[in-house]
PDB file of C-alpha atoms in Angstrom:
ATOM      1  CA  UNK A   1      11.387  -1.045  18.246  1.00  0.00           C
ATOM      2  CA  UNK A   2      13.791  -3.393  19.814  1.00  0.00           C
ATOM      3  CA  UNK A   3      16.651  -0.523  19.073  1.00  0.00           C
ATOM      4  CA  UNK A   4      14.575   2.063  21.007  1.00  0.00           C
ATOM      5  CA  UNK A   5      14.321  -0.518  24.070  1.00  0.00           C
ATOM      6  CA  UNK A   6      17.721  -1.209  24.313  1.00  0.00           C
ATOM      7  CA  UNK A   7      19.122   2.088  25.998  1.00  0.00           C
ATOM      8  CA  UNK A   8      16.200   1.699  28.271  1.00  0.00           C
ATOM      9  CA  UNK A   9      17.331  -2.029  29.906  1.00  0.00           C
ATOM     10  CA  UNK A  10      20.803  -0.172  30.155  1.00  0.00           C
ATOM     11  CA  UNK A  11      19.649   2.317  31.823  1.00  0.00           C
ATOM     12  CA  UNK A  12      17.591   0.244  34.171  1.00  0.00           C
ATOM     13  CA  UNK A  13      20.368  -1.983  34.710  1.00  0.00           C
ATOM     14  CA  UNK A  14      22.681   0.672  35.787  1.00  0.00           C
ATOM     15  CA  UNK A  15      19.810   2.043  37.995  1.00  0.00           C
ATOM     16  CA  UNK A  16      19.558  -1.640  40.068  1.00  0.00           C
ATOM     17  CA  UNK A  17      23.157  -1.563  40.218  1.00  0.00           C
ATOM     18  CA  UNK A  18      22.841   1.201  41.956  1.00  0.00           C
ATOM     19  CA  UNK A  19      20.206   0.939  44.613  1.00  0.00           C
ATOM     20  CA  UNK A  20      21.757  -2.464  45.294  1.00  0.00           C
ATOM     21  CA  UNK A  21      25.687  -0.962  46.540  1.00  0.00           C
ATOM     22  CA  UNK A  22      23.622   2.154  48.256  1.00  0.00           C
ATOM     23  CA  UNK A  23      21.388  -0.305  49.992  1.00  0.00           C
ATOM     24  CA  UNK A  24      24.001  -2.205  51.033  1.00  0.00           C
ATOM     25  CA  UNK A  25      26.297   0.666  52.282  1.00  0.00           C
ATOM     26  CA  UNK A  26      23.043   1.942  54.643  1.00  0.00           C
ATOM     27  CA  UNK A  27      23.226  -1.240  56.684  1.00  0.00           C
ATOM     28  CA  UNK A  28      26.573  -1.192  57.126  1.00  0.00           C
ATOM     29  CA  UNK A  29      26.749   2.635  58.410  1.00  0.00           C
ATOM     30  CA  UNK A  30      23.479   1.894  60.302  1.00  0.00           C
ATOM     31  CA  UNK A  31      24.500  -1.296  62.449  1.00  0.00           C
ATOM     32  CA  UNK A  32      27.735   0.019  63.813  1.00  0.00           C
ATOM     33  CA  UNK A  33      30.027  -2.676  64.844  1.00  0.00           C
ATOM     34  CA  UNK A  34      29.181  -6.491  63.259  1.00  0.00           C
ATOM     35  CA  UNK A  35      27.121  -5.121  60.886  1.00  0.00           C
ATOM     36  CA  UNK A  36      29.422  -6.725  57.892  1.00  0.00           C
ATOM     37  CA  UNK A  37      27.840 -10.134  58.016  1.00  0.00           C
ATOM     38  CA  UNK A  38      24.131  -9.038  58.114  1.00  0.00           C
ATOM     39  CA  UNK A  39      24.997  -6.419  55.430  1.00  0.00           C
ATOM     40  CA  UNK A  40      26.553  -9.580  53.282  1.00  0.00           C
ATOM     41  CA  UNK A  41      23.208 -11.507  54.337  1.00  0.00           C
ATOM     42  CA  UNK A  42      21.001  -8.877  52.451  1.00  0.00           C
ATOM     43  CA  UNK A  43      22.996  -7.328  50.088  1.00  0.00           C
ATOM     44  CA  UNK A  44      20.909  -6.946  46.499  1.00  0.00           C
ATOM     45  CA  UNK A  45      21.663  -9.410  44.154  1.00  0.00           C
ATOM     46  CA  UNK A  46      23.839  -8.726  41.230  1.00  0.00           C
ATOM     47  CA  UNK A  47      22.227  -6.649  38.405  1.00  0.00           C
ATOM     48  CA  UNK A  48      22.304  -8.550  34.970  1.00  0.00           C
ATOM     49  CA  UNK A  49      25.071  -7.169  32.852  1.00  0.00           C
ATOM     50  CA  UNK A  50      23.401  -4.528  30.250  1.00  0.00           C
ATOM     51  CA  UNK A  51      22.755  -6.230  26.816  1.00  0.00           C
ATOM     52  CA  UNK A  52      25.328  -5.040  24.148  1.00  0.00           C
ATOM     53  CA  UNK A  53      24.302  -2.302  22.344  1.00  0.00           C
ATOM     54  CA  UNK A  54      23.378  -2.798  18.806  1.00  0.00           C
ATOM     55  CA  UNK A  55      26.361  -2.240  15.560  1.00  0.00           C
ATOM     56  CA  UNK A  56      25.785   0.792  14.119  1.00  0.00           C
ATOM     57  CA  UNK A  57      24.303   0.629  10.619  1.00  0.00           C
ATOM     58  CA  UNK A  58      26.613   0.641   7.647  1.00  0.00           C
ATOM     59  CA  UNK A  59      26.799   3.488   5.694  1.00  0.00           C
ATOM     60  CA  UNK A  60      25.197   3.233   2.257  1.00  0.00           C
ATOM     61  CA  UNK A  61      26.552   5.053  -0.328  1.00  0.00           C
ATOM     62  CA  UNK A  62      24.538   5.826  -3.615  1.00  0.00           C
ATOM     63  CA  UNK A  63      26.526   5.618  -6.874  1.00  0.00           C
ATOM     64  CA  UNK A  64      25.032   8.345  -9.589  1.00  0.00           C
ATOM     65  CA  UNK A  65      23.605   6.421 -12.910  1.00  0.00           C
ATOM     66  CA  UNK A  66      22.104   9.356 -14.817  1.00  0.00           C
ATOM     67  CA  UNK A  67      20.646   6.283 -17.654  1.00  0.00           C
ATOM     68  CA  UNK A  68      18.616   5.075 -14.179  1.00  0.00           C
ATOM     69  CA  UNK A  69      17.486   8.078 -12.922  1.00  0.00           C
ATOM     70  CA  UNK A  70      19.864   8.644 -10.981  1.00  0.00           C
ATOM     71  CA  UNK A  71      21.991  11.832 -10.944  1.00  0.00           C
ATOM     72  CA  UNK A  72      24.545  13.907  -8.844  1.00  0.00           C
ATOM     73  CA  UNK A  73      21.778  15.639  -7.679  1.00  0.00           C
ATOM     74  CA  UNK A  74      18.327  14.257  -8.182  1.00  0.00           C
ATOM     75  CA  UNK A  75      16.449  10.813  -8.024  1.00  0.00           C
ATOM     76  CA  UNK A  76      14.092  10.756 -10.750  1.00  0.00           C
ATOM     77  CA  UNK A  77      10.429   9.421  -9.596  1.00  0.00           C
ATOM     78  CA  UNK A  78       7.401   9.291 -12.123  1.00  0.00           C
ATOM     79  CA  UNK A  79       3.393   8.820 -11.719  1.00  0.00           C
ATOM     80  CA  UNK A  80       0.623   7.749 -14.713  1.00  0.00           C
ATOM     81  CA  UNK A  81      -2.999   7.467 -13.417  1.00  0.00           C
ATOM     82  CA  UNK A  82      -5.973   9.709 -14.211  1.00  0.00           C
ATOM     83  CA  UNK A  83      -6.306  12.892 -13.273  1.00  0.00           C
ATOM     84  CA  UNK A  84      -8.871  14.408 -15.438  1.00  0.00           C
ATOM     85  CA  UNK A  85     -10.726  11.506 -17.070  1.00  0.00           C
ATOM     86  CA  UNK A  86     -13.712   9.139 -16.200  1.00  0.00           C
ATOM     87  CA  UNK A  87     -11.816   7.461 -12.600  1.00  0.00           C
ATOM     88  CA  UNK A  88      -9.676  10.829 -11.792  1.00  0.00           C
ATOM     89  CA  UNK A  89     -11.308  10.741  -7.876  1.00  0.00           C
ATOM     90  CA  UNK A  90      -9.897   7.167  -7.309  1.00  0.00           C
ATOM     91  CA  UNK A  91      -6.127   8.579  -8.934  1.00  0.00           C
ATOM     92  CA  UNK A  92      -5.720  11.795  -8.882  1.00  0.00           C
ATOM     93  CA  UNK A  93      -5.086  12.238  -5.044  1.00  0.00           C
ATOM     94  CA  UNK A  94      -2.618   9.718  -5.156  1.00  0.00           C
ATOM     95  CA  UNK A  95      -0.418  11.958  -7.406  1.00  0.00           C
ATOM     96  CA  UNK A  96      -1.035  15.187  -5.096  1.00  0.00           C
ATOM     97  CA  UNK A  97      -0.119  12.979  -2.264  1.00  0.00           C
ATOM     98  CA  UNK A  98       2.906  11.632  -3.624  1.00  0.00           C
ATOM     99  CA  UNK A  99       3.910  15.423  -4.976  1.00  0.00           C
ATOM    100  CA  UNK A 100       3.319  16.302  -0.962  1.00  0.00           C
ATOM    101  CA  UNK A 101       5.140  13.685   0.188  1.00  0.00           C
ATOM    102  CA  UNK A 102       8.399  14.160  -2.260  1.00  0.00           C
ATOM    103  CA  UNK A 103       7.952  18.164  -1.539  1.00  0.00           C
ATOM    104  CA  UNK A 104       8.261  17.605   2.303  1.00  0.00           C
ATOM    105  CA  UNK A 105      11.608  14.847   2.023  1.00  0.00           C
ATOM    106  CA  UNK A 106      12.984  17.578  -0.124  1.00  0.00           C
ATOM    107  CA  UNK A 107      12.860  20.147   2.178  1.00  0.00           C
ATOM    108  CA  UNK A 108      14.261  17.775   4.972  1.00  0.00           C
ATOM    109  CA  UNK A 109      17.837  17.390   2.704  1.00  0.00           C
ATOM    110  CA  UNK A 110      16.150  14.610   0.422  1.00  0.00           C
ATOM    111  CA  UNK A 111      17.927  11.280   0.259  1.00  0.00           C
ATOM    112  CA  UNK A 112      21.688  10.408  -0.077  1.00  0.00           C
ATOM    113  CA  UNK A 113      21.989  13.826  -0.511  1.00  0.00           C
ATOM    114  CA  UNK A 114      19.982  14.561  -3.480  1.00  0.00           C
ATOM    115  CA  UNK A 115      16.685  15.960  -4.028  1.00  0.00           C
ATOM    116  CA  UNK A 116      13.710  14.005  -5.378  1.00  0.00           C
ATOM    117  CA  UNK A 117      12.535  14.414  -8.980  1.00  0.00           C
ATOM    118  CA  UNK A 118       8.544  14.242  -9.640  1.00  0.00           C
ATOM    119  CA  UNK A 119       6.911  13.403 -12.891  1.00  0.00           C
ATOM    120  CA  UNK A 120       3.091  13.039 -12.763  1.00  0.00           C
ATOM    121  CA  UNK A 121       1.681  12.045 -16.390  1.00  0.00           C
ATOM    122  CA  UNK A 122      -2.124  12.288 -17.273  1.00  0.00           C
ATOM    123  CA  UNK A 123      -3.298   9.403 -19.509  1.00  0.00           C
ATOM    124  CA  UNK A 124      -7.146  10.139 -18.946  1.00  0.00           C
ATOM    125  CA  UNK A 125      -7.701   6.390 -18.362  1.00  0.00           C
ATOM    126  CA  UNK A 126      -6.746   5.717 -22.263  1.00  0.00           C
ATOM    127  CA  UNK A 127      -4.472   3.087 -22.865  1.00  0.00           C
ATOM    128  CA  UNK A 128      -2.697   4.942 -25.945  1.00  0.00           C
ATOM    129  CA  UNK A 129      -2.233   8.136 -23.497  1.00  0.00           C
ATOM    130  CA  UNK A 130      -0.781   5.361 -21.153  1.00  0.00           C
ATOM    131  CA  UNK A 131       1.424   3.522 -23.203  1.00  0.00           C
ATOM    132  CA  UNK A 132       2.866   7.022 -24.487  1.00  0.00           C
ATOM    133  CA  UNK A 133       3.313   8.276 -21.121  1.00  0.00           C
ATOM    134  CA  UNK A 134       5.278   5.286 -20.147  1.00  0.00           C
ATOM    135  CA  UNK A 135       7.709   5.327 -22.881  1.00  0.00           C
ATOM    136  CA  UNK A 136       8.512   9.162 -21.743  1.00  0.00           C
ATOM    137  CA  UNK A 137       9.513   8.427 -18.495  1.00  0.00           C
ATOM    138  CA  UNK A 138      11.211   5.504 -19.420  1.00  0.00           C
ATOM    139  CA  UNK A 139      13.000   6.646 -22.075  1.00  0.00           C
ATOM    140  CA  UNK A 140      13.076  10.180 -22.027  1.00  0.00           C
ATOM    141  CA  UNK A 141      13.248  11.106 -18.221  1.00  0.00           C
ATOM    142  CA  UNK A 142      15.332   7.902 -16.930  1.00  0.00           C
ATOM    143  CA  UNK A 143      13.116   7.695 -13.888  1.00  0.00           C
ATOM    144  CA  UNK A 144      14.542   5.141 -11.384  1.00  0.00           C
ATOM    145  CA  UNK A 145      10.651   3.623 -10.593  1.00  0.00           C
ATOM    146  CA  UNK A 146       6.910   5.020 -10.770  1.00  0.00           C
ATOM    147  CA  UNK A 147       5.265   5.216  -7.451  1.00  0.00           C
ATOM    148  CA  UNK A 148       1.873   4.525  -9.485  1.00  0.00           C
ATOM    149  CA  UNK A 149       0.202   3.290 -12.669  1.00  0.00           C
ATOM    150  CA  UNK A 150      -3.649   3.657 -12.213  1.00  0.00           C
ATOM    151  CA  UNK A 151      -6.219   1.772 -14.599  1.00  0.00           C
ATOM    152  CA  UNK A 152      -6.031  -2.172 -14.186  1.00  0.00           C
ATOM    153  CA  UNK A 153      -6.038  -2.407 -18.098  1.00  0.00           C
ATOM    154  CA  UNK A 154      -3.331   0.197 -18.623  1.00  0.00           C
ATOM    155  CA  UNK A 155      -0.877  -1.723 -15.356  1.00  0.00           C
ATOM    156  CA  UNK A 156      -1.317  -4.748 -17.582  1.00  0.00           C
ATOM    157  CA  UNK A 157      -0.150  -3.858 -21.065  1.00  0.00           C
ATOM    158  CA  UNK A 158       2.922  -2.021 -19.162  1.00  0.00           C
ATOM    159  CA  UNK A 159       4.526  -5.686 -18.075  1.00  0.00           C
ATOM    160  CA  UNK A 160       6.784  -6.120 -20.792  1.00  0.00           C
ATOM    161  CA  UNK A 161       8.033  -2.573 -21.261  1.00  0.00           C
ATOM    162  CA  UNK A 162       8.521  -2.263 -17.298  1.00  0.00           C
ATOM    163  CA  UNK A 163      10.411  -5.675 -17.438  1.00  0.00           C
ATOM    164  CA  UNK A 164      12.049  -4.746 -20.307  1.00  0.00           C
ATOM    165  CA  UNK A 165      13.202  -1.368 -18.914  1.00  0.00           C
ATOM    166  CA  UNK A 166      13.626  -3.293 -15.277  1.00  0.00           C
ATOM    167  CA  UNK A 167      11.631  -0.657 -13.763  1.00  0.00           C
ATOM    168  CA  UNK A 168       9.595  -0.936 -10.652  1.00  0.00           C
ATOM    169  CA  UNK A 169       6.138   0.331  -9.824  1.00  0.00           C
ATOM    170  CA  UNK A 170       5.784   0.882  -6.254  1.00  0.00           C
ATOM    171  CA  UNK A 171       2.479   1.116  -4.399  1.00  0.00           C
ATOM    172  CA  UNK A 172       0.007   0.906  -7.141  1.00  0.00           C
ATOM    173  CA  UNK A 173      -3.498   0.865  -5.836  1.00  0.00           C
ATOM    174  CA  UNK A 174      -4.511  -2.067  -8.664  1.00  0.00           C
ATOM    175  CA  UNK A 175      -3.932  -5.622  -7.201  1.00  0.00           C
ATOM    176  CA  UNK A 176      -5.036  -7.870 -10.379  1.00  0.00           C
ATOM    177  CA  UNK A 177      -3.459 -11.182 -11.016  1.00  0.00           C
ATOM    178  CA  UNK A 178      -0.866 -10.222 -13.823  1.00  0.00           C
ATOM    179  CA  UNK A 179       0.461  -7.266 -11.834  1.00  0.00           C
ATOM    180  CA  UNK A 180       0.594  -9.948  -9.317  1.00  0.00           C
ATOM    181  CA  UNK A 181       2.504 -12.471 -10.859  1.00  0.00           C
ATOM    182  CA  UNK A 182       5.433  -9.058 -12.332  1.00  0.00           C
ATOM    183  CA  UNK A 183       8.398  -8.814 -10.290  1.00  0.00           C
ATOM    184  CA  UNK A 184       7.641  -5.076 -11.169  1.00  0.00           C
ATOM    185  CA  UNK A 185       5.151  -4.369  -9.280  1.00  0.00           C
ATOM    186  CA  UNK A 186       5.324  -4.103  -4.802  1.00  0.00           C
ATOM    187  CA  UNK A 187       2.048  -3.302  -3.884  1.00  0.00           C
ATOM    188  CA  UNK A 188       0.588  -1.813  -0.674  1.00  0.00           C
ATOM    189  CA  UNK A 189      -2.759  -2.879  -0.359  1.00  0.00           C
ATOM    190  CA  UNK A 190      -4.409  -6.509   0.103  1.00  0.00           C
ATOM    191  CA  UNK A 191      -4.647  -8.327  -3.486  1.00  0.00           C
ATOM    192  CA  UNK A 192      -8.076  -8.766  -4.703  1.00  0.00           C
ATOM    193  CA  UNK A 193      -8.610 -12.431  -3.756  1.00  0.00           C
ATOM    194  CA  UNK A 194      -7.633 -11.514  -0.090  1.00  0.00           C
ATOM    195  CA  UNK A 195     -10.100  -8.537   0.444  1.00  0.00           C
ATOM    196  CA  UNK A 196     -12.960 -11.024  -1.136  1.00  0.00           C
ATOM    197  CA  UNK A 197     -12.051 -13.625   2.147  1.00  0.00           C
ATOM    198  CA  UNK A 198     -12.449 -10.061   4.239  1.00  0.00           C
ATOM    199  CA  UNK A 199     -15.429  -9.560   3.012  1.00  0.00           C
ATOM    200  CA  UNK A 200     -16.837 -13.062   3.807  1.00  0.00           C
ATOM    201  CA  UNK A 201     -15.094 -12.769   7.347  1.00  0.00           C
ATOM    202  CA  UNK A 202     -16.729  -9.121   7.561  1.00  0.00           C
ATOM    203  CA  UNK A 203     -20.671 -10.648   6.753  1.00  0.00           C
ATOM    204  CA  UNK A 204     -20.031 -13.728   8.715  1.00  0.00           C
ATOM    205  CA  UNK A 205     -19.526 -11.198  11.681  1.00  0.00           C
ATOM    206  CA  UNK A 206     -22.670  -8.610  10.899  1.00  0.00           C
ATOM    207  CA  UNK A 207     -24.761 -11.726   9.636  1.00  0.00           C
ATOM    208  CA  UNK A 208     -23.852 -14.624  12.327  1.00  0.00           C
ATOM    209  CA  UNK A 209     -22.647 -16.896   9.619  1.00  0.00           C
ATOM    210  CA  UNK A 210     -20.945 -16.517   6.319  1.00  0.00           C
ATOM    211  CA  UNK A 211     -23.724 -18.884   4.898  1.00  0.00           C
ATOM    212  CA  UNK A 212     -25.841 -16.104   5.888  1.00  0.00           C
ATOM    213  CA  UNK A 213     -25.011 -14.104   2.981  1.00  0.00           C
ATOM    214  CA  UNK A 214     -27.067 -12.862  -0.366  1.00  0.00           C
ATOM    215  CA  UNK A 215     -24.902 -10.969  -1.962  1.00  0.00           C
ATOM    216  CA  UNK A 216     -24.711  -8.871  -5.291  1.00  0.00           C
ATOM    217  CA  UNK A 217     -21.807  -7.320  -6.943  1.00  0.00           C
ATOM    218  CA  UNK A 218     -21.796  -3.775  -8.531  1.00  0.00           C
ATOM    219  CA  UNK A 219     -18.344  -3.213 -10.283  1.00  0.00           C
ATOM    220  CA  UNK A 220     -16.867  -1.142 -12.287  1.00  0.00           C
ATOM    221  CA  UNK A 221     -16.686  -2.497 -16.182  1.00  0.00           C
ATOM    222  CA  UNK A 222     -12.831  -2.622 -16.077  1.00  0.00           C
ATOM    223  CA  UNK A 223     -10.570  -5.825 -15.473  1.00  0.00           C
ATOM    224  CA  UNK A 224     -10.613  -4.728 -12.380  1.00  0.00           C
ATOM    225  CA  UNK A 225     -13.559  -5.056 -11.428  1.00  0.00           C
ATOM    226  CA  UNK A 226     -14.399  -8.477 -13.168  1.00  0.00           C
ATOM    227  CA  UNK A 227     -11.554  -9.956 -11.347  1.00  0.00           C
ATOM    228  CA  UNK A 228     -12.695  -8.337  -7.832  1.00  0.00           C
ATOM    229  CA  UNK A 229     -16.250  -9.658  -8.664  1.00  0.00           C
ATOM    230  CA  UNK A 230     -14.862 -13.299  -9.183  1.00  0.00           C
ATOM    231  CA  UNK A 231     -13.273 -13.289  -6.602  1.00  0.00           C
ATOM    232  CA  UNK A 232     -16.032 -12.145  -3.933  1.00  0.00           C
ATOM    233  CA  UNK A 233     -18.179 -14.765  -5.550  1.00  0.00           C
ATOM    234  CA  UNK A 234     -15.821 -17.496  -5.026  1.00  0.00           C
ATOM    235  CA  UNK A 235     -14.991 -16.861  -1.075  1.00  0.00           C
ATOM    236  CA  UNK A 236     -18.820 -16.474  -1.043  1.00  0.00           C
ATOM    237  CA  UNK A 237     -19.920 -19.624  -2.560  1.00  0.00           C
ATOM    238  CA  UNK A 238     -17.156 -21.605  -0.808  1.00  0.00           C
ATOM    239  CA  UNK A 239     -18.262 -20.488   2.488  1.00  0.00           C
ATOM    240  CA  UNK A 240     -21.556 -21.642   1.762  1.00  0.00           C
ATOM    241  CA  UNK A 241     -23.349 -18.304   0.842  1.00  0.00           C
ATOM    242  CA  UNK A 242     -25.473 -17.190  -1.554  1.00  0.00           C
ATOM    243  CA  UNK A 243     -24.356 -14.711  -5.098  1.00  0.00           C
ATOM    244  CA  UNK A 244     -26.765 -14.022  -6.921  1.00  0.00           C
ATOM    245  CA  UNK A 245     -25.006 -11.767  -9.945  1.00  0.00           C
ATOM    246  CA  UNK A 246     -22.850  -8.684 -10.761  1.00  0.00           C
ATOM    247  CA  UNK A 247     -24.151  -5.186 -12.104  1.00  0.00           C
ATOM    248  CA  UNK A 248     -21.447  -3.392 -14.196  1.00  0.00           C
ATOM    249  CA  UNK A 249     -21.444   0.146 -13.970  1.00  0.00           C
ATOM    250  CA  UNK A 250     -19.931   1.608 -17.859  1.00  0.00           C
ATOM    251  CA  UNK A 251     -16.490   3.427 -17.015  1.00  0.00           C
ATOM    252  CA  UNK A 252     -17.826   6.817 -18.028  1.00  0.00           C
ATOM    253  CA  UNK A 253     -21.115   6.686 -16.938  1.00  0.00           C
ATOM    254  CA  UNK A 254     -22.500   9.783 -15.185  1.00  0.00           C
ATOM    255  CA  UNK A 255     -24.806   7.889 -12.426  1.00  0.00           C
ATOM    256  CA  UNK A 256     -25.834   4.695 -11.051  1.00  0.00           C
ATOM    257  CA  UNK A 257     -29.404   4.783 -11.232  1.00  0.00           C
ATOM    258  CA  UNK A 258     -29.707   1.615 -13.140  1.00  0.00           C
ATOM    259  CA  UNK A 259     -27.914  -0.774 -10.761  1.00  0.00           C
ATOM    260  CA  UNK A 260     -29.336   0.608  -7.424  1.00  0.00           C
ATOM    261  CA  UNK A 261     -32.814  -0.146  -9.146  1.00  0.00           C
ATOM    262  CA  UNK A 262     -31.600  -3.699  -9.673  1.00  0.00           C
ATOM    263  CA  UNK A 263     -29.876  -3.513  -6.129  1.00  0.00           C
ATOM    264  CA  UNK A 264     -33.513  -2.702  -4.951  1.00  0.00           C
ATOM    265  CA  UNK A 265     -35.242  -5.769  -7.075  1.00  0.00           C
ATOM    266  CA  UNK A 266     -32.689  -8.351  -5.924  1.00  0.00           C
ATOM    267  CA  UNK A 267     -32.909  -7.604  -2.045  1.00  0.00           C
ATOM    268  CA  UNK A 268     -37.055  -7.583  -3.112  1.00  0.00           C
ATOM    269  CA  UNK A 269     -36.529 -10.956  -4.837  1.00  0.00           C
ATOM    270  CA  UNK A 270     -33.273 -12.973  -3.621  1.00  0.00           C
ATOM    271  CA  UNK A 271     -33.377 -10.744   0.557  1.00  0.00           C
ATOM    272  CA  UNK A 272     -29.597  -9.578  -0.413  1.00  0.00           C
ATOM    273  CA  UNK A 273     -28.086  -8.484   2.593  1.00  0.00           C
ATOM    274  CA  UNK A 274     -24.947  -7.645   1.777  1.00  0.00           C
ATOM    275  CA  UNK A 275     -23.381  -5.932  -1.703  1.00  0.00           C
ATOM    276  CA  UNK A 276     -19.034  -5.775  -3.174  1.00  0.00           C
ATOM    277  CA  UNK A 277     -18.593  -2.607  -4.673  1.00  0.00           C
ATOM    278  CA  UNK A 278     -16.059  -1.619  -6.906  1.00  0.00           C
ATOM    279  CA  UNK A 279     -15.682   1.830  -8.513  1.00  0.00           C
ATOM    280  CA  UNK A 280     -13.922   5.066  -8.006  1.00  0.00           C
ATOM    281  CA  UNK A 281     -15.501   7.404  -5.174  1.00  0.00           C
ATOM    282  CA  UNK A 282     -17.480   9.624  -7.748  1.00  0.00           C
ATOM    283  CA  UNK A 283     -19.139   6.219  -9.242  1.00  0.00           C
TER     284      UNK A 283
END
């Protein structure tokens, strides 16, 4: 921002520099004779010298290391998430979008001059299919970092062979604490604990008070969704709310029927006013 701004005081600079020896020249054209020493009374003040304008960038130059995914010509990229099994519409559009997004910076030249290499592996939320779909891009297609690893259990038993391999995973949309504490993983989204204080700020706002709050917690039955549950019932309880229990929903189960009838006997019972889902859109 501060780059963008900088031509502009220049430019505004130069412009008060100029009004100011115009104005001046008027009076002095205007008054005739003895004009000089009103002219010198009223002249503009000095315009501030234009800040300096920023060093240009240095150049950055890309050395090829095929064994890192990194060739002459491509940068080798890879996704594992779900794209046909049980949470597929919580994953799968992450994989079209980051297909889209690769497609479009390869048709504006790429990066350091090469073109961006895509690998998107299905592991149908199984951590076998996982575990063998890491190894492959690991091992077999050198790829320089995954821009996703869906499934909170399958993210976890990666660790060792991402910090063995010292390969990153960028942007995965799984924020549990042992991803957390991996210098492999940079994520992009608020960590679990964080969106459970958001969701005490969020019913302190709609209920006047965060001690206001009944809530319930319907999860998916996943690590993920144990940890998000603990989590919202800690920032609940601390704030001086009421939890009064989690409903797991089974990973491949077809409906929710069961927990929105227990959703409907705990607001009859306990007056819950406010619920923490977890899940994948479909659930």
């Amino acid at each position: 921002m501060m780059k963008r701004f900088i031509p502009i005081l220049a430019a505004l600079a130069m412009l008060a520099s100029a009004c100011g020896s115009d104005g001046s020249g008027d009076a002095a054209s205007s008054s005739g004779t003895g004009s000089s020493s009103a002219a010198a009374t009223t002249a503009a003040p000095a315009a501030p010298e234009a800040p300096e304008a920023p060093e240009a960038p240095a150049e950055v130059t890309l050395n090829s290391s095929p064994d890192d995914g990194i060739t002459d010509e491509v940068i080798k990229v890879g996704w594992i998430g779900d794209l046909t099994g049980p949470t597929a519409s919580a994953q799968a559009f992450n994989a079209h979008g980051s297909a889209a997004y690769f497609e479009c910076s390869n048709a504006d030249g790429g990066i350091f001059g090469r073109q961006w290499e895509f690998f998107a592996e299905d592991d149908g939320y199984n951590a076998e299919k996982s575990a063998i779909a890491l190894t492959k891009l690991i091992e077999d297609e050198n790829v320089l970092a995954l821009v996703d690893l869906g499934g909170s259990g399958q993210a976890a038993q990666a660790i060792p062979e991402l910090e063995a391999a010292n390969v990153a995973v960028i942007g995965p949309p799984q924020t549990i604490d042992p991803t957390l504490g991996s210098g492999q993983f940079f994520h992009n989204i608020a960590a679990y604990g964080d969106q459970a204080d958001i969701f005490v700020g969020e019913a302190a706002n709609r209920l006047g008070d965060a001690s206001n709050a009944v809530v319930m917690g319907i999860v998916l039955e996943v690590p993920s969704g144990t940890e998000y549950a603990s989590y919202v019932q800690d920032s609940v309880i601390a704030a001086g709310g009421t939890y009064v229990g989690t409903e797991y929903v089974g990973l491949r189960v077809q409906e929710a029927t069961a927990q929105i009838l227990k959703l409907q006997s705990a607001i009859d019972q306990y007056g819950v006013n406010m619920v923490a889902l977890h899940g994948a859109p479909f659930h």
